[in-house]
C-alpha cells in the first residue's frame, strides 16, 4: 500500500528526509495519507498537497499552492506552513507575505468528534468534523466506516465561537453534538481558550438581568447555559460551603433563598478571572469607589446584596456548575415556573441568542411592564420543533424555515406574567413579519425570523404552555447540559 501511494504521487522516502532536514531547494513535494509515513505525520486528512519553489537564487522565491490544501500536524507539533516558513528562511529564500498568509489561512483547521442521532435507523452516528476558519468551510468523515461523509464545503452558518465541547451545531440540517477534540492541535489551541465559569445573578438583581447579560455579551463571553431557579436551604448551604465558618453564613443563606436567582454558564478565554474583573469587589460600596463600572457597583447594595456571584478559581467553578447544572442528567434546583392562567410562553429564537440580543430583549419586555416568572436556555431537536410548530404545518409558507431556525442553536424559553397575558403579550410582540412591525424593530434584521415567539390566543393556552415550555419533565430529560 505504501509503495503504491509513493509511486502514485512520485514521492520517495529520500524526499521526506530532505523535507525534515530543511533542504528544499528545487524539490517538489506531495503529502498523502497517514499510513504512508507514520513517523513523520501525526494525522493527515487530504489526498494531495503540492508546494514548490520557483525562481533563481538571486531572485525572490515564490511559494505556489496547488491541488488540495493540507490539513495535518507534524511530529513535533508544528503546522506544515510554519515548518515551510522556517525552511525557506534557513535557506535564505523568501516567501512573499501574500502567499504565506494564504497558506496559513487555508491550512489551519480544527477537528472535533461529533455525534448525530439518525432517526431513521434509531442510532447515534459518530463523525469527525473539520472546520477551516480561513474560509469557513467544513468537512466530515464517518468514524465507523472510515470514509468521507461530506467533502470540504463552505458553510456560512458555523463560526469558530460555536465550537466547544458539549455544544450542538447544525450542519446542513443535521444537529451534531460536539463530544471531544479530534486531535492534539485543536485541544491545545481551543481547550485553553474555552474556559467555563458560573455567573450567578442574585435575587436583588434579577430585575436587572437584561443589563447584566448585555455586559456579559459585550465582554466577549458566550452564554451556553441559563436557568432561573430557586434554592432550598440545603442547596444554599452546599453552595456556600466555603463560608461555613463565617459569622454571616445564615444571612447569606437567607438572602440567596429569598427569591429567584439566575444561574448561567459563560465561556471565553480566561473566563474565571475576566468574570471576577467584571463583578468588581465583593462589597458594593467599595466597588463604587474602586471599580465604578463593575456589575456590583452598578447594581449591588452592600457586601451581602451585591447583585452577582463568580467563583474564585477554575476548580471552584467546576464544583458550583455541577450544583446548578448537574452532569448526571438530573434537573438540579427547582425552576420558578408557575403555570397559571395569567402566564404565557415566550421563546427567544436561536438567531437572536447567537447575535447577543437576549439582554436587550429582556430589558424591552421588562420596560413594557411584563414580569418574567421563569426562564431557561435549551436546545430542541427537529422532532420537538415539529411538535412545537404542528399548528402551523400546511398553514404558513415559512413552516420549513421556522422549523430549521428553531433547532439551529440554543433558544431561551420564558414564562411571562400579566393580566390577560396571552393577548397582551402577542400584541406587544406584533406581527411575525418584522417588516410590518415588531417590538424589536431595531433588534432584528431577519424578515422571516422574528426574535421572539409568543403563543396564539386560545382556550388551550395553559395546555400549550405546559407542553411547549422547557420546564416540563419530558423536555427536560432531552436537554444536554
Short mmCIF file of N, CA and C in Angstrom, two decimals, residues 338-420:
data_model
loop_
_atom_site.label_atom_id
_atom_site.label_comp_id
_atom_site.label_asym_id
_atom_site.label_seq_id
_atom_site.Cartn_x
_atom_site.Cartn_y
_atom_site.Cartn_z
N UNK A 338 -44.77 28.93 37.10
CA UNK A 338 -46.00 28.92 37.90
C UNK A 338 -47.16 28.24 37.19
N UNK A 339 -47.19 28.28 35.86
CA UNK A 339 -48.22 27.61 35.07
C UNK A 339 -49.64 27.99 35.53
N UNK A 340 -49.90 29.27 35.61
CA UNK A 340 -51.24 29.74 35.98
C UNK A 340 -51.95 30.28 34.74
N UNK A 341 -53.21 30.66 34.92
CA UNK A 341 -53.97 31.22 33.80
C UNK A 341 -53.51 32.62 33.42
N UNK A 342 -52.62 33.19 34.22
CA UNK A 342 -52.10 34.53 33.94
C UNK A 342 -50.70 34.49 33.35
N UNK A 343 -50.32 33.36 32.79
CA UNK A 343 -48.98 33.25 32.21
C UNK A 343 -49.06 32.82 30.76
N UNK A 344 -48.05 33.16 30.00
CA UNK A 344 -47.93 32.72 28.62
C UNK A 344 -46.47 32.40 28.34
N UNK A 345 -46.22 31.80 27.19
CA UNK A 345 -44.88 31.36 26.84
C UNK A 345 -44.26 32.29 25.80
N UNK A 346 -43.00 32.61 25.99
CA UNK A 346 -42.23 33.40 25.04
C UNK A 346 -40.93 32.67 24.74
N UNK A 347 -40.58 32.57 23.47
CA UNK A 347 -39.34 31.92 23.06
C UNK A 347 -38.44 32.94 22.37
N UNK A 348 -37.24 33.12 22.89
CA UNK A 348 -36.23 33.92 22.19
C UNK A 348 -35.51 32.97 21.24
N UNK A 349 -35.60 33.24 19.97
CA UNK A 349 -35.14 32.29 18.96
C UNK A 349 -33.61 32.22 18.87
N UNK A 350 -33.09 31.11 18.30
CA UNK A 350 -31.64 30.90 18.26
C UNK A 350 -30.84 32.02 17.61
N UNK A 351 -31.35 32.60 16.51
CA UNK A 351 -30.55 33.64 15.85
C UNK A 351 -30.40 34.86 16.74
N UNK A 352 -31.43 35.17 17.54
CA UNK A 352 -31.34 36.32 18.44
C UNK A 352 -30.37 36.05 19.58
N UNK A 353 -30.35 34.80 20.07
CA UNK A 353 -29.41 34.43 21.13
C UNK A 353 -27.98 34.51 20.61
N UNK A 354 -27.73 33.96 19.42
CA UNK A 354 -26.37 33.94 18.88
C UNK A 354 -25.87 35.33 18.52
N UNK A 355 -26.78 36.24 18.21
CA UNK A 355 -26.39 37.61 17.87
C UNK A 355 -26.24 38.50 19.10
N UNK A 356 -26.42 37.92 20.30
CA UNK A 356 -26.23 38.68 21.53
C UNK A 356 -27.36 39.64 21.85
N UNK A 357 -28.58 39.32 21.40
CA UNK A 357 -29.72 40.21 21.61
C UNK A 357 -30.54 39.87 22.85
N UNK A 358 -30.19 38.80 23.56
CA UNK A 358 -31.01 38.37 24.69
C UNK A 358 -31.15 39.46 25.74
N UNK A 359 -30.05 40.11 26.09
CA UNK A 359 -30.11 41.16 27.11
C UNK A 359 -31.05 42.28 26.72
N UNK A 360 -30.96 42.74 25.48
CA UNK A 360 -31.84 43.82 25.01
C UNK A 360 -33.30 43.39 25.03
N UNK A 361 -33.57 42.16 24.64
CA UNK A 361 -34.95 41.66 24.63
C UNK A 361 -35.52 41.60 26.05
N UNK A 362 -34.72 41.12 27.00
CA UNK A 362 -35.18 41.06 28.39
C UNK A 362 -35.49 42.46 28.92
N UNK A 363 -34.65 43.42 28.59
CA UNK A 363 -34.90 44.80 29.04
C UNK A 363 -36.17 45.36 28.42
N UNK A 364 -36.40 45.07 27.14
CA UNK A 364 -37.59 45.57 26.45
C UNK A 364 -38.86 44.98 27.06
N UNK A 365 -38.84 43.69 27.35
CA UNK A 365 -40.00 43.03 27.97
C UNK A 365 -40.28 43.61 29.35
N UNK A 366 -39.24 43.79 30.15
CA UNK A 366 -39.41 44.34 31.49
C UNK A 366 -39.94 45.77 31.44
N UNK A 367 -39.38 46.60 30.56
CA UNK A 367 -39.78 48.00 30.49
C UNK A 367 -41.23 48.17 30.01
N UNK A 368 -41.77 47.13 29.35
CA UNK A 368 -43.16 47.19 28.89
C UNK A 368 -44.14 46.77 29.99
N UNK A 369 -43.62 46.42 31.17
CA UNK A 369 -44.48 46.10 32.30
C UNK A 369 -44.76 44.63 32.49
N UNK A 370 -44.09 43.75 31.77
CA UNK A 370 -44.27 42.31 31.93
C UNK A 370 -43.28 41.77 32.95
N UNK A 371 -43.67 40.69 33.60
CA UNK A 371 -42.79 40.02 34.56
C UNK A 371 -42.37 38.66 33.99
N UNK A 372 -41.08 38.41 34.01
CA UNK A 372 -40.55 37.11 33.58
C UNK A 372 -40.49 36.22 34.81
N UNK A 373 -41.42 35.27 34.91
CA UNK A 373 -41.51 34.45 36.11
C UNK A 373 -40.70 33.16 36.01
N UNK A 374 -40.24 32.79 34.83
CA UNK A 374 -39.40 31.60 34.65
C UNK A 374 -38.63 31.76 33.35
N UNK A 375 -37.44 31.16 33.31
CA UNK A 375 -36.61 31.31 32.11
C UNK A 375 -35.57 30.20 32.08
N UNK A 376 -35.31 29.66 30.89
CA UNK A 376 -34.27 28.65 30.75
C UNK A 376 -33.81 28.55 29.30
N UNK A 377 -32.53 28.30 29.12
CA UNK A 377 -31.96 28.08 27.79
C UNK A 377 -31.90 26.59 27.51
N UNK A 378 -32.20 26.21 26.27
CA UNK A 378 -32.13 24.80 25.92
C UNK A 378 -32.03 24.65 24.41
N UNK A 379 -31.68 23.46 23.96
CA UNK A 379 -31.65 23.10 22.54
C UNK A 379 -32.81 22.16 22.23
N UNK A 380 -33.46 22.37 21.11
CA UNK A 380 -34.52 21.47 20.67
C UNK A 380 -34.04 20.69 19.46
N UNK A 381 -34.46 19.43 19.36
CA UNK A 381 -34.17 18.67 18.14
C UNK A 381 -35.34 18.84 17.17
N UNK A 382 -35.17 18.33 15.98
CA UNK A 382 -36.18 18.56 14.93
C UNK A 382 -37.54 17.98 15.31
N UNK A 383 -37.54 16.82 15.95
CA UNK A 383 -38.82 16.19 16.34
C UNK A 383 -39.58 17.09 17.30
N UNK A 384 -38.88 17.65 18.30
CA UNK A 384 -39.54 18.54 19.25
C UNK A 384 -40.06 19.81 18.56
N UNK A 385 -39.26 20.34 17.65
CA UNK A 385 -39.66 21.57 16.96
C UNK A 385 -40.89 21.34 16.10
N UNK A 386 -40.93 20.22 15.39
CA UNK A 386 -42.10 19.93 14.56
C UNK A 386 -43.36 19.78 15.41
N UNK A 387 -43.20 19.19 16.60
CA UNK A 387 -44.33 19.09 17.52
C UNK A 387 -44.74 20.48 18.02
N UNK A 388 -43.74 21.30 18.30
CA UNK A 388 -43.97 22.65 18.79
C UNK A 388 -44.75 23.49 17.77
N UNK A 389 -44.39 23.35 16.50
CA UNK A 389 -44.98 24.15 15.43
C UNK A 389 -46.07 23.41 14.65
N UNK A 390 -46.61 22.33 15.19
CA UNK A 390 -47.53 21.50 14.41
C UNK A 390 -48.75 22.26 13.91
N UNK A 391 -49.20 23.27 14.65
CA UNK A 391 -50.40 24.01 14.23
C UNK A 391 -50.13 24.86 12.99
N UNK A 392 -48.86 25.11 12.67
CA UNK A 392 -48.53 25.94 11.51
C UNK A 392 -48.24 25.11 10.25
N UNK A 393 -48.13 23.79 10.40
CA UNK A 393 -47.80 22.94 9.26
C UNK A 393 -48.92 22.98 8.23
N UNK A 394 -48.56 23.32 7.00
CA UNK A 394 -49.55 23.43 5.94
C UNK A 394 -50.34 24.71 5.97
N UNK A 395 -50.06 25.57 6.95
CA UNK A 395 -50.80 26.83 7.09
C UNK A 395 -49.96 28.01 6.64
N UNK A 396 -48.70 28.07 7.09
CA UNK A 396 -47.83 29.18 6.73
C UNK A 396 -46.76 28.68 5.75
N UNK A 397 -46.40 29.52 4.80
CA UNK A 397 -45.43 29.11 3.77
C UNK A 397 -44.01 28.99 4.33
N UNK A 398 -43.75 29.65 5.45
CA UNK A 398 -42.40 29.63 6.02
C UNK A 398 -42.20 28.51 7.03
N UNK A 399 -43.10 27.52 7.03
CA UNK A 399 -43.04 26.47 8.06
C UNK A 399 -41.67 25.80 8.12
N UNK A 400 -41.12 25.38 6.99
CA UNK A 400 -39.83 24.68 7.00
C UNK A 400 -38.72 25.58 7.52
N UNK A 401 -38.74 26.86 7.15
CA UNK A 401 -37.74 27.80 7.64
C UNK A 401 -37.89 27.99 9.15
N UNK A 402 -39.13 28.05 9.63
CA UNK A 402 -39.36 28.20 11.07
C UNK A 402 -38.80 27.01 11.84
N UNK A 403 -39.01 25.81 11.33
CA UNK A 403 -38.52 24.60 11.99
C UNK A 403 -37.00 24.59 12.01
N UNK A 404 -36.39 24.85 10.85
CA UNK A 404 -34.93 24.83 10.76
C UNK A 404 -34.30 25.86 11.69
N UNK A 405 -34.88 27.05 11.75
CA UNK A 405 -34.34 28.09 12.62
C UNK A 405 -34.41 27.70 14.09
N UNK A 406 -35.52 27.09 14.51
CA UNK A 406 -35.72 26.83 15.93
C UNK A 406 -34.75 25.79 16.49
N UNK A 407 -34.27 24.87 15.66
CA UNK A 407 -33.31 23.90 16.20
C UNK A 407 -31.88 24.17 15.71
N UNK A 408 -31.64 25.37 15.18
CA UNK A 408 -30.31 25.72 14.68
C UNK A 408 -29.33 26.08 15.79
N UNK A 409 -29.82 26.24 17.02
CA UNK A 409 -28.95 26.60 18.13
C UNK A 409 -29.77 26.73 19.40
N UNK A 410 -29.15 27.19 20.50
CA UNK A 410 -29.89 27.32 21.75
C UNK A 410 -30.92 28.45 21.68
N UNK A 411 -32.07 28.21 22.27
CA UNK A 411 -33.09 29.25 22.41
C UNK A 411 -33.37 29.44 23.90
N UNK A 412 -34.12 30.46 24.24
CA UNK A 412 -34.45 30.75 25.63
C UNK A 412 -35.96 30.79 25.78
N UNK A 413 -36.51 29.92 26.63
CA UNK A 413 -37.95 29.87 26.90
C UNK A 413 -38.23 30.68 28.16
N UNK A 414 -39.29 31.49 28.10
CA UNK A 414 -39.67 32.32 29.24
C UNK A 414 -41.16 32.18 29.53
N UNK A 415 -41.49 32.24 30.81
CA UNK A 415 -42.88 32.32 31.23
C UNK A 415 -43.15 33.79 31.57
N UNK A 416 -44.15 34.37 30.89
CA UNK A 416 -44.46 35.79 31.05
C UNK A 416 -45.75 35.94 31.84
N UNK A 417 -45.75 36.85 32.80
CA UNK A 417 -46.92 37.07 33.65
C UNK A 417 -47.49 38.46 33.44
N UNK A 418 -48.82 38.54 33.35
CA UNK A 418 -49.59 39.78 33.39
C UNK A 418 -51.05 39.43 33.22
N UNK A 419 -51.96 40.31 33.62
CA UNK A 419 -53.39 40.06 33.44
C UNK A 419 -53.69 39.91 31.95
N UNK A 420 -54.45 38.87 31.61
CA UNK A 420 -54.72 38.53 30.22
C UNK A 420 -53.43 38.52 29.40
#
